[in-house]
Short mmCIF file of C-alpha atoms in Angstrom, two decimals:
data_model
loop_
_atom_site.label_atom_id
_atom_site.label_comp_id
_atom_site.label_asym_id
_atom_site.label_seq_id
_atom_site.Cartn_x
_atom_site.Cartn_y
_atom_site.Cartn_z
CA UNK A 1 18.62 -36.92 3.46
CA UNK A 2 20.46 -34.20 5.37
CA UNK A 3 20.47 -30.63 4.15
CA UNK A 4 23.64 -29.26 2.81
CA UNK A 5 24.81 -25.95 4.37
CA UNK A 6 27.81 -23.72 4.10
CA UNK A 7 29.05 -24.88 7.48
CA UNK A 8 28.73 -28.49 8.65
CA UNK A 9 26.59 -29.11 11.90
CA UNK A 10 29.70 -30.60 13.51
CA UNK A 11 31.68 -27.37 13.10
CA UNK A 12 28.68 -25.31 14.24
CA UNK A 13 28.44 -27.42 17.39
CA UNK A 14 31.99 -26.42 18.47
CA UNK A 15 32.58 -23.42 20.63
CA UNK A 16 34.46 -21.53 17.87
CA UNK A 17 31.76 -22.26 15.35
CA UNK A 18 29.01 -21.05 17.74
CA UNK A 19 30.92 -17.75 18.35
CA UNK A 20 31.48 -17.24 14.71
CA UNK A 21 27.73 -17.99 13.90
CA UNK A 22 26.36 -15.61 16.44
CA UNK A 23 28.85 -12.94 15.61
CA UNK A 24 27.90 -12.99 11.89
CA UNK A 25 24.14 -13.09 12.77
CA UNK A 26 24.49 -10.09 15.10
CA UNK A 27 26.39 -8.09 12.50
CA UNK A 28 23.81 -8.84 9.77
CA UNK A 29 20.92 -7.87 12.03
CA UNK A 30 22.53 -4.68 13.08
CA UNK A 31 23.40 -3.69 9.47
CA UNK A 32 19.97 -4.38 8.15
CA UNK A 33 18.38 -2.60 11.10
CA UNK A 34 20.45 0.56 10.44
CA UNK A 35 19.85 0.54 6.72
CA UNK A 36 16.05 0.21 7.06
CA UNK A 37 15.32 2.16 10.27
CA UNK A 38 18.15 4.73 9.94
CA UNK A 39 16.31 6.92 7.42
CA UNK A 40 13.15 6.78 9.52
CA UNK A 41 14.99 7.79 12.60
CA UNK A 42 16.70 10.64 10.77
CA UNK A 43 13.38 12.03 9.52
CA UNK A 44 11.72 11.88 12.93
CA UNK A 45 14.85 13.40 14.57
CA UNK A 46 15.08 16.11 11.93
CA UNK A 47 11.55 17.22 12.83
CA UNK A 48 12.56 17.60 16.43
CA UNK A 49 15.57 19.98 15.79
CA UNK A 50 15.47 23.68 15.84
CA UNK A 51 16.04 25.60 12.57
CA UNK A 52 19.67 26.43 13.56
CA UNK A 53 20.36 22.81 14.59
CA UNK A 54 18.81 21.42 11.42
CA UNK A 55 21.14 23.50 9.26
CA UNK A 56 24.30 22.69 11.37
CA UNK A 57 27.29 21.09 9.70
CA UNK A 58 28.20 18.42 10.71
CA UNK A 59 24.65 17.45 11.55
CA UNK A 60 23.80 16.26 15.09
CA UNK A 61 22.68 12.71 15.64
CA UNK A 62 20.22 13.41 18.62
CA UNK A 63 18.30 16.66 18.83
CA UNK A 64 19.34 18.83 21.79
CA UNK A 65 16.90 19.91 23.00
CA UNK A 66 13.94 18.15 21.20
CA UNK A 67 11.51 20.74 19.86
CA UNK A 68 8.18 18.75 19.88
CA UNK A 69 6.33 22.04 19.17
CA UNK A 70 7.63 21.59 15.51
CA UNK A 71 5.14 18.88 14.93
CA UNK A 72 2.22 20.95 16.35
CA UNK A 73 3.25 23.92 14.27
CA UNK A 74 3.57 21.79 11.12
CA UNK A 75 0.07 20.29 11.69
CA UNK A 76 -1.47 23.73 12.07
CA UNK A 77 0.44 25.63 9.34
CA UNK A 78 -0.05 22.97 6.63
CA UNK A 79 -3.51 22.11 7.72
CA UNK A 80 -2.65 18.44 7.83
CA UNK A 81 -6.01 17.61 9.40
CA UNK A 82 -7.82 18.66 6.22
CA UNK A 83 -5.29 16.99 4.01
CA UNK A 84 -5.49 13.78 6.08
CA UNK A 85 -9.32 13.80 5.78
CA UNK A 86 -9.10 14.21 1.99
CA UNK A 87 -6.72 11.35 1.68
CA UNK A 88 -8.74 8.99 3.81
CA UNK A 89 -11.89 9.99 1.87
CA UNK A 90 -10.26 9.16 -1.44
CA UNK A 91 -8.59 5.94 -0.10
CA UNK A 92 -11.72 4.38 1.40
CA UNK A 93 -13.75 5.34 -1.61
CA UNK A 94 -11.32 3.62 -3.87
CA UNK A 95 -11.34 0.67 -1.42
CA UNK A 96 -15.10 0.32 -1.66
CA UNK A 97 -15.12 0.33 -5.46
CA UNK A 98 -12.23 -2.16 -5.62
CA UNK A 99 -13.83 -4.65 -3.18
CA UNK A 100 -17.07 -4.66 -5.21
CA UNK A 101 -15.76 -4.74 -8.78
CA UNK A 102 -12.48 -6.63 -8.26
CA UNK A 103 -14.11 -9.38 -6.22
CA UNK A 104 -16.81 -9.66 -8.88
CA UNK A 105 -14.34 -9.88 -11.66
CA UNK A 106 -12.17 -12.41 -9.83
CA UNK A 107 -15.14 -14.57 -8.82
CA UNK A 108 -16.43 -14.62 -12.44
CA UNK A 109 -13.09 -15.58 -13.83
CA UNK A 110 -12.53 -18.22 -11.16
CA UNK A 111 -15.93 -19.93 -10.73
CA UNK A 112 -18.30 -18.76 -13.56
CA UNK A 113 -15.59 -19.37 -16.21
CA UNK A 114 -16.94 -17.04 -18.94
CA UNK A 115 -15.96 -17.51 -22.66
CA UNK A 116 -12.44 -16.21 -23.33
CA UNK A 117 -11.96 -15.88 -19.54
CA UNK A 118 -8.30 -16.95 -19.71
CA UNK A 119 -7.66 -14.47 -22.59
CA UNK A 120 -9.28 -11.68 -20.50
CA UNK A 121 -7.14 -12.58 -17.45
CA UNK A 122 -4.02 -12.64 -19.66
CA UNK A 123 -4.74 -9.19 -21.03
CA UNK A 124 -5.32 -7.95 -17.45
CA UNK A 125 -1.90 -9.30 -16.25
CA UNK A 126 -0.29 -7.85 -19.37
CA UNK A 127 -1.13 -4.47 -18.07
CA UNK A 128 1.16 -4.96 -15.10
CA UNK A 129 4.07 -4.78 -17.48
CA UNK A 130 3.07 -1.21 -18.64
CA UNK A 131 4.70 1.54 -16.54
CA UNK A 132 2.13 3.66 -14.73
CA UNK A 133 3.69 6.88 -15.98
CA UNK A 134 2.89 5.74 -19.61
CA UNK A 135 -0.72 5.79 -18.82
CA UNK A 136 -0.79 9.28 -17.27
CA UNK A 137 -1.31 11.20 -20.54
CA UNK A 138 -4.19 9.08 -21.89
CA UNK A 139 -5.85 8.92 -18.50
CA UNK A 140 -5.62 12.70 -18.05
CA UNK A 141 -7.09 13.26 -21.52
CA UNK A 142 -9.94 10.82 -20.71
CA UNK A 143 -10.94 12.53 -17.39
CA UNK A 144 -10.79 16.04 -19.07
CA UNK A 145 -13.73 14.92 -21.22
CA UNK A 146 -15.22 11.54 -20.04
CA UNK A 147 -16.70 9.57 -22.96
CA UNK A 148 -20.53 9.20 -23.07
CA UNK A 149 -21.22 11.56 -20.18
CA UNK A 150 -19.06 14.42 -21.53
CA UNK A 151 -17.96 15.67 -18.11
CA UNK A 152 -14.73 17.04 -16.75
CA UNK A 153 -13.81 15.05 -13.68
CA UNK A 154 -10.94 17.30 -12.37
CA UNK A 155 -11.23 18.28 -8.72
CA UNK A 156 -13.73 15.51 -8.05
CA UNK A 157 -13.33 12.23 -6.16
CA UNK A 158 -14.06 10.28 -9.24
CA UNK A 159 -10.84 11.30 -10.78
CA UNK A 160 -9.08 9.21 -8.07
CA UNK A 161 -11.65 6.43 -7.72
CA UNK A 162 -12.13 5.47 -11.32
CA UNK A 163 -8.47 4.84 -12.28
CA UNK A 164 -7.96 2.69 -9.22
CA UNK A 165 -11.00 0.50 -9.66
CA UNK A 166 -9.63 -2.30 -11.82
CA UNK A 167 -6.36 -3.42 -10.34
CA UNK A 168 -5.03 -6.41 -12.22
CA UNK A 169 -2.84 -7.56 -9.39
CA UNK A 170 -5.63 -7.58 -6.88
CA UNK A 171 -7.90 -9.38 -9.32
CA UNK A 172 -5.30 -12.05 -9.90
CA UNK A 173 -4.71 -12.36 -6.05
CA UNK A 174 -8.45 -12.81 -5.44
CA UNK A 175 -8.84 -15.20 -8.30
CA UNK A 176 -6.01 -17.42 -7.01
CA UNK A 177 -7.64 -17.60 -3.65
CA UNK A 178 -11.06 -18.36 -5.07
CA UNK A 179 -9.51 -21.18 -7.16
CA UNK A 180 -8.19 -22.78 -3.89
CA UNK A 181 -11.72 -23.01 -2.37
CA UNK A 182 -12.84 -26.72 -2.59
CA UNK A 183 -15.55 -27.18 -5.26
CA UNK A 184 -17.48 -29.45 -2.89
CA UNK A 185 -18.34 -26.51 -0.72
CA UNK A 186 -19.84 -24.55 -3.59
CA UNK A 187 -21.63 -27.62 -4.79
CA UNK A 188 -23.24 -27.99 -1.38
CA UNK A 189 -24.42 -24.45 -1.47
CA UNK A 190 -25.84 -24.90 -5.01
CA UNK A 191 -27.73 -28.14 -3.92
CA UNK A 192 -29.22 -26.04 -1.06
CA UNK A 193 -30.63 -23.67 -3.76
CA UNK A 194 -28.20 -20.78 -3.40
CA UNK A 195 -27.54 -18.72 -6.50
CA UNK A 196 -24.07 -17.74 -7.64
CA UNK A 197 -24.45 -14.33 -6.00
CA UNK A 198 -25.75 -15.86 -2.77
CA UNK A 199 -22.86 -18.30 -2.74
CA UNK A 200 -20.40 -15.50 -3.15
CA UNK A 201 -21.99 -13.41 -0.45
CA UNK A 202 -22.68 -16.19 2.21
CA UNK A 203 -19.98 -18.79 1.48
CA UNK A 204 -17.01 -17.40 -0.44
CA UNK A 205 -16.58 -13.93 1.11
CA UNK A 206 -16.60 -15.19 4.85
CA UNK A 207 -13.84 -17.64 3.82
CA UNK A 208 -11.88 -14.88 2.00
CA UNK A 209 -11.26 -12.53 4.90
CA UNK A 210 -7.41 -12.95 4.82
CA UNK A 211 -7.11 -12.08 1.14
CA UNK A 212 -9.68 -9.41 1.39
CA UNK A 213 -7.69 -7.76 4.16
CA UNK A 214 -4.57 -7.74 2.00
CA UNK A 215 -6.49 -6.22 -0.92
CA UNK A 216 -7.88 -3.57 1.31
CA UNK A 217 -4.42 -2.65 2.65
CA UNK A 218 -3.06 -2.47 -0.89
CA UNK A 219 -6.01 -0.31 -2.06
CA UNK A 220 -5.58 2.21 0.89
CA UNK A 221 -1.81 2.35 0.71
CA UNK A 222 -1.91 2.74 -3.12
CA UNK A 223 -3.99 5.97 -2.94
CA UNK A 224 -2.10 7.12 0.12
CA UNK A 225 1.39 7.04 -1.54
CA UNK A 226 0.24 8.31 -4.95
CA UNK A 227 1.63 11.65 -5.98
CA UNK A 228 1.81 12.38 -9.61
CA UNK A 229 -1.88 11.60 -10.52
CA UNK A 230 -3.44 13.64 -7.62
CA UNK A 231 -1.07 16.57 -8.32
CA UNK A 232 -2.32 16.71 -11.90
CA UNK A 233 -5.99 16.08 -11.33
CA UNK A 234 -6.61 17.98 -7.99
CA UNK A 235 -5.38 21.52 -8.59
CA UNK A 236 -7.72 22.88 -5.92
CA UNK A 237 -5.75 23.23 -2.57
CA UNK A 238 -8.84 22.42 -0.59
CA UNK A 239 -9.17 18.99 -2.27
CA UNK A 240 -5.57 17.89 -2.35
CA UNK A 241 -4.19 14.72 -0.84
CA UNK A 242 -1.67 14.71 1.96
CA UNK A 243 1.39 14.19 -0.24
CA UNK A 244 0.36 16.85 -2.77
CA UNK A 245 -0.67 19.37 -0.07
CA UNK A 246 2.69 19.00 1.74
CA UNK A 247 4.56 19.48 -1.57
CA UNK A 248 2.51 22.64 -2.42
CA UNK A 249 3.19 24.21 0.94
CA UNK A 250 6.85 23.13 1.20
CA UNK A 251 8.33 26.45 -0.05
CA UNK A 252 6.61 28.57 2.60
CA UNK A 253 7.60 26.71 5.79
CA UNK A 254 10.90 26.02 7.61
CA UNK A 255 12.66 22.77 6.66
CA UNK A 256 12.39 21.27 10.16
CA UNK A 257 8.59 21.81 10.13
CA UNK A 258 8.55 20.21 6.59
CA UNK A 259 10.41 17.17 7.82
CA UNK A 260 7.99 16.98 10.75
CA UNK A 261 5.09 16.99 8.37
CA UNK A 262 6.60 14.23 6.28
CA UNK A 263 7.15 12.12 9.37
CA UNK A 264 3.48 12.54 10.39
CA UNK A 265 2.46 11.68 6.80
CA UNK A 266 4.56 8.51 6.82
CA UNK A 267 3.34 7.32 10.23
CA UNK A 268 -0.01 5.79 9.26
CA UNK A 269 1.28 3.53 6.49
CA UNK A 270 4.15 2.35 8.76
CA UNK A 271 1.77 1.55 11.59
CA UNK A 272 -0.53 -0.38 9.18
CA UNK A 273 2.41 -2.48 8.07
CA UNK A 274 3.71 -3.09 11.54
CA UNK A 275 0.25 -4.07 12.88
CA UNK A 276 -0.83 -6.16 9.88
CA UNK A 277 2.40 -7.57 8.56
CA UNK A 278 1.48 -11.16 9.50
CA UNK A 279 -1.98 -10.67 7.83
CA UNK A 280 -0.31 -9.29 4.66
CA UNK A 281 2.03 -12.29 4.36
CA UNK A 282 -0.65 -14.76 5.28
CA UNK A 283 -3.05 -13.26 2.66
CA UNK A 284 -0.36 -13.21 -0.05
CA UNK A 285 0.38 -16.93 0.51
CA UNK A 286 -3.36 -17.92 0.94
CA UNK A 287 -4.56 -19.89 -1.97
CA UNK A 288 -1.05 -20.86 -3.09
CA UNK A 289 -1.83 -24.45 -2.36
CA UNK A 290 -5.13 -26.23 -3.02
CA UNK A 291 -6.82 -28.48 -0.51
#
């Protein structure tokens, strides 16, 4: 059965149809490119302008001349090296906890099938419908005086790591992938005498590299882009993340240096997406079909 389209294949095969098709395609590609890449270019170009050119009205499209020293000055004045180290430290710490605990939770719900496992998964997914800002106040009161241990976690890495440990979306993503692994493979490992933990470590995890890569990227980017929670819980300037540190110092630097700092702060996440975009899409669709 032939697919129905807006334009018939016969009309597209004609010279006029081909011209119209390629014209519309080119216009759509150009428009979407400008919409998505235009703000990025404007940010990078703004960081290359002098203070006078940055404030000029109407604004210039291309910096003339390009002041690359703005990026060096912004890096030194805002101490972006220290802020970058703090952010990476928090991000990879959160990643380590997520990989251990989220994988364990997803594997338990998928293969061990505990009592009320479906109800637990349903309650986890229900948390995705709660806006993150609604949870800020109860989470803040909790970290001020942690139950049982009675400790104040402000200005400590735990205040970033603990709230990011249980991510319902990542658990669901991992569980869906684990569900797609053929039961025969797990049965073969069990016949060979492997325990559930050994099966997870030696069989399931090596097969789960695509989805583990996606979860890792989400975990790192989630901490990287967060602003409100680190601003509330890390008041010490020496311990702040990249976004909070730039915001704290934004009133004391020229605007073109601030834009340069924002461009450098945005670059790592953009590079991660550009390099791993195929892995991200492949990991998201992995496990969608069984067999």
